[in-house]
PDB file of C-alpha atoms in Angstrom:
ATOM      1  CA  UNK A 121      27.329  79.576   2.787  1.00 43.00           C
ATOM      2  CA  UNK A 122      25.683  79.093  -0.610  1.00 42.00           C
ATOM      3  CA  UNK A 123      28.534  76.566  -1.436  1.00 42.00           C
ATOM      4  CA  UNK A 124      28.260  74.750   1.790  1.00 41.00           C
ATOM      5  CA  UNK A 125      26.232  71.505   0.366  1.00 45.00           C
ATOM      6  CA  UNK A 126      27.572  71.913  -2.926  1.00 44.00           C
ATOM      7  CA  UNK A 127      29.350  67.941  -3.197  1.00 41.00           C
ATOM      8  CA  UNK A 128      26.790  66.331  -1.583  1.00 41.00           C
ATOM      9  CA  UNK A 129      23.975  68.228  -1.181  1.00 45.00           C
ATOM     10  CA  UNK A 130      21.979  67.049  -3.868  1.00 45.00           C
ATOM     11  CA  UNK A 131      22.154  64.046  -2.909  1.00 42.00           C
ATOM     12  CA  UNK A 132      18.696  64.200  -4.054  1.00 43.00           C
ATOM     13  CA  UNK A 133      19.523  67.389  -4.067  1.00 39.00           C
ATOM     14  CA  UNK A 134      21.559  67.810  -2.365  1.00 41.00           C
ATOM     15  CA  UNK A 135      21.084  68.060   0.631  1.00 41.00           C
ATOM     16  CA  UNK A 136      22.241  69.303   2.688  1.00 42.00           C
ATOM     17  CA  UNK A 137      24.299  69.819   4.930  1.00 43.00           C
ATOM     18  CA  UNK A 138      22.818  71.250   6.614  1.00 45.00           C
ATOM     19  CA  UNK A 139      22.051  68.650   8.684  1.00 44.00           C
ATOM     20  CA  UNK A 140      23.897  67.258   9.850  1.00 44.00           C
ATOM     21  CA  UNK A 141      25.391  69.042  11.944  1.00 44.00           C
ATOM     22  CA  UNK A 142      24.029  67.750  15.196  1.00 42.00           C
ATOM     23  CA  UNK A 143      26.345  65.356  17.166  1.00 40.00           C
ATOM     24  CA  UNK A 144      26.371  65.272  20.772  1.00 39.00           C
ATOM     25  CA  UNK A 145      27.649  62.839  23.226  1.00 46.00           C
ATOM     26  CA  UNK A 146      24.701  60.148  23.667  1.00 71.00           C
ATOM     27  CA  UNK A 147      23.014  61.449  21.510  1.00 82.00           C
ATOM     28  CA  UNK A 148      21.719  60.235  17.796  1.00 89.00           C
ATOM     29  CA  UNK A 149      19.889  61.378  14.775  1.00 89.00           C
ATOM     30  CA  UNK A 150      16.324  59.772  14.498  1.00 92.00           C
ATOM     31  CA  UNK A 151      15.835  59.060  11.165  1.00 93.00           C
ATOM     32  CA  UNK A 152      12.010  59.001  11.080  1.00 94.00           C
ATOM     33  CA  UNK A 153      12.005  62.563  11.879  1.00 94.00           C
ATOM     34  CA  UNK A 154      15.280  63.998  10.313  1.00 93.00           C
ATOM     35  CA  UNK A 155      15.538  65.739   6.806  1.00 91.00           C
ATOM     36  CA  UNK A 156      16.867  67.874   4.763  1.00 87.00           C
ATOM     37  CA  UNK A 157      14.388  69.356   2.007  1.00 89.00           C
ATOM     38  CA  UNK A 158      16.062  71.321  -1.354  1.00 89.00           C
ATOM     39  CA  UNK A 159      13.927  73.396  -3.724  1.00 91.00           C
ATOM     40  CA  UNK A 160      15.604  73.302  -7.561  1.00 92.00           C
ATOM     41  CA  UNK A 161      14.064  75.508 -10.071  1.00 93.00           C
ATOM     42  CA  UNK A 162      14.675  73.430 -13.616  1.00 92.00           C
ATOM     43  CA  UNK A 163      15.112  75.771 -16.119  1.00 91.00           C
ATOM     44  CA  UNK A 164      12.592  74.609 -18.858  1.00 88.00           C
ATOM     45  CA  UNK A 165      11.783  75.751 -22.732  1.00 88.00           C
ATOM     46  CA  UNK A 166       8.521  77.256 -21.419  1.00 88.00           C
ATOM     47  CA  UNK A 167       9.899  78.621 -18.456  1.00 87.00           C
ATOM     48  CA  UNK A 168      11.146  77.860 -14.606  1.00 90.00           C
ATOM     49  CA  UNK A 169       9.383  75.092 -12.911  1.00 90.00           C
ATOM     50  CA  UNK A 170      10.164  74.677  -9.358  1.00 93.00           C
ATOM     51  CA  UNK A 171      10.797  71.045  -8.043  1.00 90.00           C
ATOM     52  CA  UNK A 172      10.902  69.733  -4.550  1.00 91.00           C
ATOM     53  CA  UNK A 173      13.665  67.141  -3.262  1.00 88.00           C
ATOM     54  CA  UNK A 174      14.440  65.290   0.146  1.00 89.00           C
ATOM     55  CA  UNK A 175      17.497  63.536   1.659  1.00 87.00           C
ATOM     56  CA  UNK A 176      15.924  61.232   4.581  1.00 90.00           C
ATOM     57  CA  UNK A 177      16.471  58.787   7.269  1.00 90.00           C
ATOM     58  CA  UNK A 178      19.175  60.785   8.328  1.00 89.00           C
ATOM     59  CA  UNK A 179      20.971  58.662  10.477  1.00 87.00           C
ATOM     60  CA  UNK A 180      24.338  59.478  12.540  1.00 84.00           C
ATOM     61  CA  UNK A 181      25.522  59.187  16.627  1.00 83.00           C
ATOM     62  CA  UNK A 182      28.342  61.561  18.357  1.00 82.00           C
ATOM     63  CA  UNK A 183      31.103  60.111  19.985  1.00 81.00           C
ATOM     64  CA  UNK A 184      32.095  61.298  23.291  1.00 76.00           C
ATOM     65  CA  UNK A 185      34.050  64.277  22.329  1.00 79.00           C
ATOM     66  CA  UNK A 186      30.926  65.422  20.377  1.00 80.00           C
ATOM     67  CA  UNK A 187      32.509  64.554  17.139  1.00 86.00           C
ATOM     68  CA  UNK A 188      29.577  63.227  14.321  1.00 84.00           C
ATOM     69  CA  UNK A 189      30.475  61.374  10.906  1.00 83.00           C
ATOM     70  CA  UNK A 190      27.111  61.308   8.521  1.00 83.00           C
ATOM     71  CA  UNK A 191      27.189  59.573   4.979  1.00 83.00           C
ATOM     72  CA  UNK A 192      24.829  60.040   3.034  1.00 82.00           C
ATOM     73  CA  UNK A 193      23.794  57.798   0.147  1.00 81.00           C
ATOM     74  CA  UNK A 194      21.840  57.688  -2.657  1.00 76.00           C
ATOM     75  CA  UNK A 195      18.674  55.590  -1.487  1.00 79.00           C
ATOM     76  CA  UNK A 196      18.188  58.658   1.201  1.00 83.00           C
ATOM     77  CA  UNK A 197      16.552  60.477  -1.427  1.00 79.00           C
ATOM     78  CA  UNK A 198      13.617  60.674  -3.429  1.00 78.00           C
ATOM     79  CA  UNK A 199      16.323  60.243  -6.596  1.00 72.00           C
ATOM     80  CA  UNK A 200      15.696  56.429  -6.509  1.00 69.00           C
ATOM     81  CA  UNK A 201      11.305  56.428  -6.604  1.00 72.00           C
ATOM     82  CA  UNK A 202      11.626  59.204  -9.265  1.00 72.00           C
ATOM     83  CA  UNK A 203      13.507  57.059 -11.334  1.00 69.00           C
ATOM     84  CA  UNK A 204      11.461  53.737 -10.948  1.00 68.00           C
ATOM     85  CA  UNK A 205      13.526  50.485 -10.755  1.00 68.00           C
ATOM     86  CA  UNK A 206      17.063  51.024 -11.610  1.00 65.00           C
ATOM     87  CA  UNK A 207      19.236  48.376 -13.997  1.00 64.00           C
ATOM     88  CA  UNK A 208      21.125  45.722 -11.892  1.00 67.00           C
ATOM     89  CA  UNK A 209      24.457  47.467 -12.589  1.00 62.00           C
ATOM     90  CA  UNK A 210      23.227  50.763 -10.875  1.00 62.00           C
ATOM     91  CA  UNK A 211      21.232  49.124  -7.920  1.00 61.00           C
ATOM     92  CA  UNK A 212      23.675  48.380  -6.121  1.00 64.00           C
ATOM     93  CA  UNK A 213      25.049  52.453  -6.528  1.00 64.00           C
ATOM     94  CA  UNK A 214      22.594  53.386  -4.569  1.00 67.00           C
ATOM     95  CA  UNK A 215      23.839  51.851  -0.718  1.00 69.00           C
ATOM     96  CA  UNK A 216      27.499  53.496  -1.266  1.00 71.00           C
ATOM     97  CA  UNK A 217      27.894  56.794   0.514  1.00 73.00           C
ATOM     98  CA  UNK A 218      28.042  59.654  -2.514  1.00 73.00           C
ATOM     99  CA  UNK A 219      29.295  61.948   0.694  1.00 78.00           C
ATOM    100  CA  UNK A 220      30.618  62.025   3.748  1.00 84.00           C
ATOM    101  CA  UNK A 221      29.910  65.140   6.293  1.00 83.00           C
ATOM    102  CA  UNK A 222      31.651  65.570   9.701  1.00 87.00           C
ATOM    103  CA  UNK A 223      31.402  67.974  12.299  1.00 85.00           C
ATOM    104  CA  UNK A 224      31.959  68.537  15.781  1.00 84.00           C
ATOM    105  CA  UNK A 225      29.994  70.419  18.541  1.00 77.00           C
ATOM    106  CA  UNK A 226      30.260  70.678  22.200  1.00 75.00           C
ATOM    107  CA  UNK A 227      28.120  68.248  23.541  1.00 79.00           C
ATOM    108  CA  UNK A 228      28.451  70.077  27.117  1.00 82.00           C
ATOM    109  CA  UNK A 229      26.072  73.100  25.504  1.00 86.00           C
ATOM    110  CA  UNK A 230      23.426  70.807  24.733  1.00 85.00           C
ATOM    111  CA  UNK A 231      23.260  69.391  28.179  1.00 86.00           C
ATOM    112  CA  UNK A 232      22.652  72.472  29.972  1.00 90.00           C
ATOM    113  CA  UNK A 233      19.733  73.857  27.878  1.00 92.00           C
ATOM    114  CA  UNK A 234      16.585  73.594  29.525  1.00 94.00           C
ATOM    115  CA  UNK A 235      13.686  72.174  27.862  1.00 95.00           C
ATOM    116  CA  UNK A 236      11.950  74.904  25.446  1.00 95.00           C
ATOM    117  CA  UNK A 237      15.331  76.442  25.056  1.00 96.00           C
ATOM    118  CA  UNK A 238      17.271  76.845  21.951  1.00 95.00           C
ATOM    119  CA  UNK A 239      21.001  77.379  21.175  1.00 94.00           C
ATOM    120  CA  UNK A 240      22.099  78.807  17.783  1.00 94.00           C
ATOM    121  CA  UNK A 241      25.905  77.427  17.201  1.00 91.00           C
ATOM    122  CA  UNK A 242      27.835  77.713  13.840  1.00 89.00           C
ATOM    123  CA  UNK A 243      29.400  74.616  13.266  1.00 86.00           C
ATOM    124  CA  UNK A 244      32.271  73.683  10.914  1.00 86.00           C
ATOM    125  CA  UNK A 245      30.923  71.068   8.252  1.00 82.00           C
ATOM    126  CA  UNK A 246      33.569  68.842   6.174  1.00 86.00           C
ATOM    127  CA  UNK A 247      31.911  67.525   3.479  1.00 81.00           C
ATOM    128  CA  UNK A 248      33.903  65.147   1.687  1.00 83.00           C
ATOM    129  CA  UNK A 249      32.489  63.595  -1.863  1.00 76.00           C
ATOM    130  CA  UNK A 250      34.672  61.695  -3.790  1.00 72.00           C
ATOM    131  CA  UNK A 251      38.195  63.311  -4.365  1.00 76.00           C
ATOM    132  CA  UNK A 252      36.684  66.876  -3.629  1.00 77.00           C
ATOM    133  CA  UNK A 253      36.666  68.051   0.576  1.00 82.00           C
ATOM    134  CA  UNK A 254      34.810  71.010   1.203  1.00 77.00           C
ATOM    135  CA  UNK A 255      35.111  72.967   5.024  1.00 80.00           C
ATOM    136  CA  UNK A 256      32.248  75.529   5.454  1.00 76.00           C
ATOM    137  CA  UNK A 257      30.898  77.163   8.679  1.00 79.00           C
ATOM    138  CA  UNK A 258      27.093  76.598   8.809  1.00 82.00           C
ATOM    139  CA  UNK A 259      24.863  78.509  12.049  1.00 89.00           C
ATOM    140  CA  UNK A 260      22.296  75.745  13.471  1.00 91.00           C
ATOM    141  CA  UNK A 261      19.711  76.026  15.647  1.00 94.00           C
ATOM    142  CA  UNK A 262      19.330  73.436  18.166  1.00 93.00           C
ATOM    143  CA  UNK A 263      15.774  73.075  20.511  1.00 95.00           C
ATOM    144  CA  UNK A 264      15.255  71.152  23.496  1.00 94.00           C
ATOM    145  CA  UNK A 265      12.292  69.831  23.323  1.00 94.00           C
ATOM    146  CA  UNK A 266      12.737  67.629  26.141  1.00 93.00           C
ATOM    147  CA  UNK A 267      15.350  65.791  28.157  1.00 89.00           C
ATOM    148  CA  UNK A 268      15.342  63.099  25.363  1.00 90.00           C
ATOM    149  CA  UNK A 269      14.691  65.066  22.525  1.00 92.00           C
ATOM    150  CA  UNK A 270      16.415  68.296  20.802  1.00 91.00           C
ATOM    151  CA  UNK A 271      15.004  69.613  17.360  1.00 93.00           C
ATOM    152  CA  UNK A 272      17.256  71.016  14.805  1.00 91.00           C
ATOM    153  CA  UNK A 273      16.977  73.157  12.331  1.00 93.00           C
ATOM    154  CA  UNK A 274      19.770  75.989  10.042  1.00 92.00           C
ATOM    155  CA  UNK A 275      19.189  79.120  12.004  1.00 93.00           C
ATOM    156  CA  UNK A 276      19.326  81.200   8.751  1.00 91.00           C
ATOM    157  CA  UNK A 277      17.982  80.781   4.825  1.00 88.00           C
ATOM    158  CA  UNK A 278      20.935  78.207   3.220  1.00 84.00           C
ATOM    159  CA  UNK A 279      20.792  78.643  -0.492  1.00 84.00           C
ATOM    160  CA  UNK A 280      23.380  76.002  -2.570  1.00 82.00           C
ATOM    161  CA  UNK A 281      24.965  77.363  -5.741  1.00 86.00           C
ATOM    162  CA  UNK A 282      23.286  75.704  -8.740  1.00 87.00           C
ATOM    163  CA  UNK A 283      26.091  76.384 -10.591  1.00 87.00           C
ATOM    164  CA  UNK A 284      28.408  74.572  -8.489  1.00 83.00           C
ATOM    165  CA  UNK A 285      26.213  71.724  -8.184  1.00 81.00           C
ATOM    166  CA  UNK A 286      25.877  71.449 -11.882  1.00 86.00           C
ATOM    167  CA  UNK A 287      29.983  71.306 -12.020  1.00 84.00           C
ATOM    168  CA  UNK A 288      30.282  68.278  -9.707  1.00 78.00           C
ATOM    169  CA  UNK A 289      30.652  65.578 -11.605  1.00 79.00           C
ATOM    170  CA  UNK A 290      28.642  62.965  -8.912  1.00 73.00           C
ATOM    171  CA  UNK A 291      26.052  65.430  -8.769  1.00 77.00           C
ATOM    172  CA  UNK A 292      25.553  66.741 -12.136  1.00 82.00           C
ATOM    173  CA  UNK A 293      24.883  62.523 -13.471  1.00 79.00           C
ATOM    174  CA  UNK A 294      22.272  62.388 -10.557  1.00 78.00           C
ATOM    175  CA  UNK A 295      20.692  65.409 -11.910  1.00 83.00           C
ATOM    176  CA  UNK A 296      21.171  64.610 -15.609  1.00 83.00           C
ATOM    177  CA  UNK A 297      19.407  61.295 -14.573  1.00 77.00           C
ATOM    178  CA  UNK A 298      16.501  63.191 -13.104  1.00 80.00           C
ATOM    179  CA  UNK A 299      15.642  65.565 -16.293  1.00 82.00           C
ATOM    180  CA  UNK A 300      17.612  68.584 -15.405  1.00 88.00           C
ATOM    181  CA  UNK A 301      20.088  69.997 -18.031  1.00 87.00           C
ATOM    182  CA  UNK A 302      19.738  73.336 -16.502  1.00 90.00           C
ATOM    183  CA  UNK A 303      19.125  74.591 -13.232  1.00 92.00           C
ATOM    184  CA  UNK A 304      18.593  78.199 -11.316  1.00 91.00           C
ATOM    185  CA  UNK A 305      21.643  79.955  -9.237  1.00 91.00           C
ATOM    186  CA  UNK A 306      20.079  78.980  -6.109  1.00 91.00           C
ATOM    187  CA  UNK A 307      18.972  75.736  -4.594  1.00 89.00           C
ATOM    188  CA  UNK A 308      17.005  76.765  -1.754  1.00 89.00           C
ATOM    189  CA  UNK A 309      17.563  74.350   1.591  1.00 87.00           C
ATOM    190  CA  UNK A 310      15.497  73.422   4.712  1.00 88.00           C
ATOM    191  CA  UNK A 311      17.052  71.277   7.809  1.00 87.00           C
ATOM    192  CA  UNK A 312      14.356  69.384   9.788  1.00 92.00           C
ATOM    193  CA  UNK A 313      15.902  66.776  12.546  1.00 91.00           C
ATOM    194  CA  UNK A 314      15.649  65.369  15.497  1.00 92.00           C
ATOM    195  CA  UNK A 315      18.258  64.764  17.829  1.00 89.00           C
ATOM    196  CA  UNK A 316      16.906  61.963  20.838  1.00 89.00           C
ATOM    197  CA  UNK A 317      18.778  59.611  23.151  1.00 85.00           C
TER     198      UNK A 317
END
């Protein structure tokens, strides 16, 4: 599980992955209210200094068969206002999706929760970034908060290898670009969204 958002996941951080893992049948991510948050701890000359990231405006539907395909891209995170106005030749870097994730969940499930109910399901996440594709299993928690509205959130801690983030080469530029030559083993990850239709 600590691989799972390895290729994409920081995005600004890497995100995630976590999140995206909601796609029912009518149903759509509401990007004012869906995140993914990532703690890195840069490892510094005077010591470990712990550094908070978002991917947001999380945006994605499911098709009928419950089947959801999220990119995320670069201006989702806080990458682009840490780094101030970016040269012409990287702005336009910045709208391409750096990953893609799909998954697939039973959109029937969802349907016949009743509001203040919850549902943990482990879903089956295919991240794809650049030539790499990574297929991890990731447990989700979904709430129904009301008929139009189901929160989600990862129904356990999710901690991303550092390490493995620091060996992609997509992700180890983004993270060279923000300051950090070294990072800690773990890259702590939070899944806030809202599913509404």
């Amino acid at each position: 599980m600590k691989r799972l958002f390895a290729s994409f996941s920081l995005l600004p951080l890497g995100a995630t992955a976590l999140l995206f893992a909601l796609p029912l049948s009518a149903w759509e991510l509401d990007p004012e209210h869906s995140r993914v948050s990532a703690t890195v701890m840069q490892i510094a000359p005077d010591g470990p200094i712990p550094r908070q990231h978002e991917v947001r405006r999380l945006s994605g539907s499911a098709n009928a068969s419950g089947t959801l395909e999220l990119p995320l891209r670069l201006n989702q995170s806080d990458v682009v206002e840490r780094l101030g106005p970016l040269p012409p030749w990287l702005s336009g870097l910045t709208e391409r999706p750096m990953a893609t994730l799909t998954t697939q969940f039973p959109p029937e499930r969802l349907e016949r929760l009743e509001v203040g109910e919850s549902l943990v399901e482990t879903l089956t996440m295919t991240v794809r970034s650049g030539n790499n594709v990574r297929q991890e299993s990731l447990p989700v928690r979904f709430t129904k908060r009301s008929s139009a509205e189901v929160q989600v959130t990862n129904a356990e801690r999710v901690a991303l290898d550092g390490q493995a983030l620091m060996a992609d080469p997509t992700l180890r530029s983004v993270m060279l670009l923000l300051g950090y030559e070294q990072i800690g083993d773990e890259v702590p990850v939070r899944l806030d969204a809202l599913l509404v239709r």
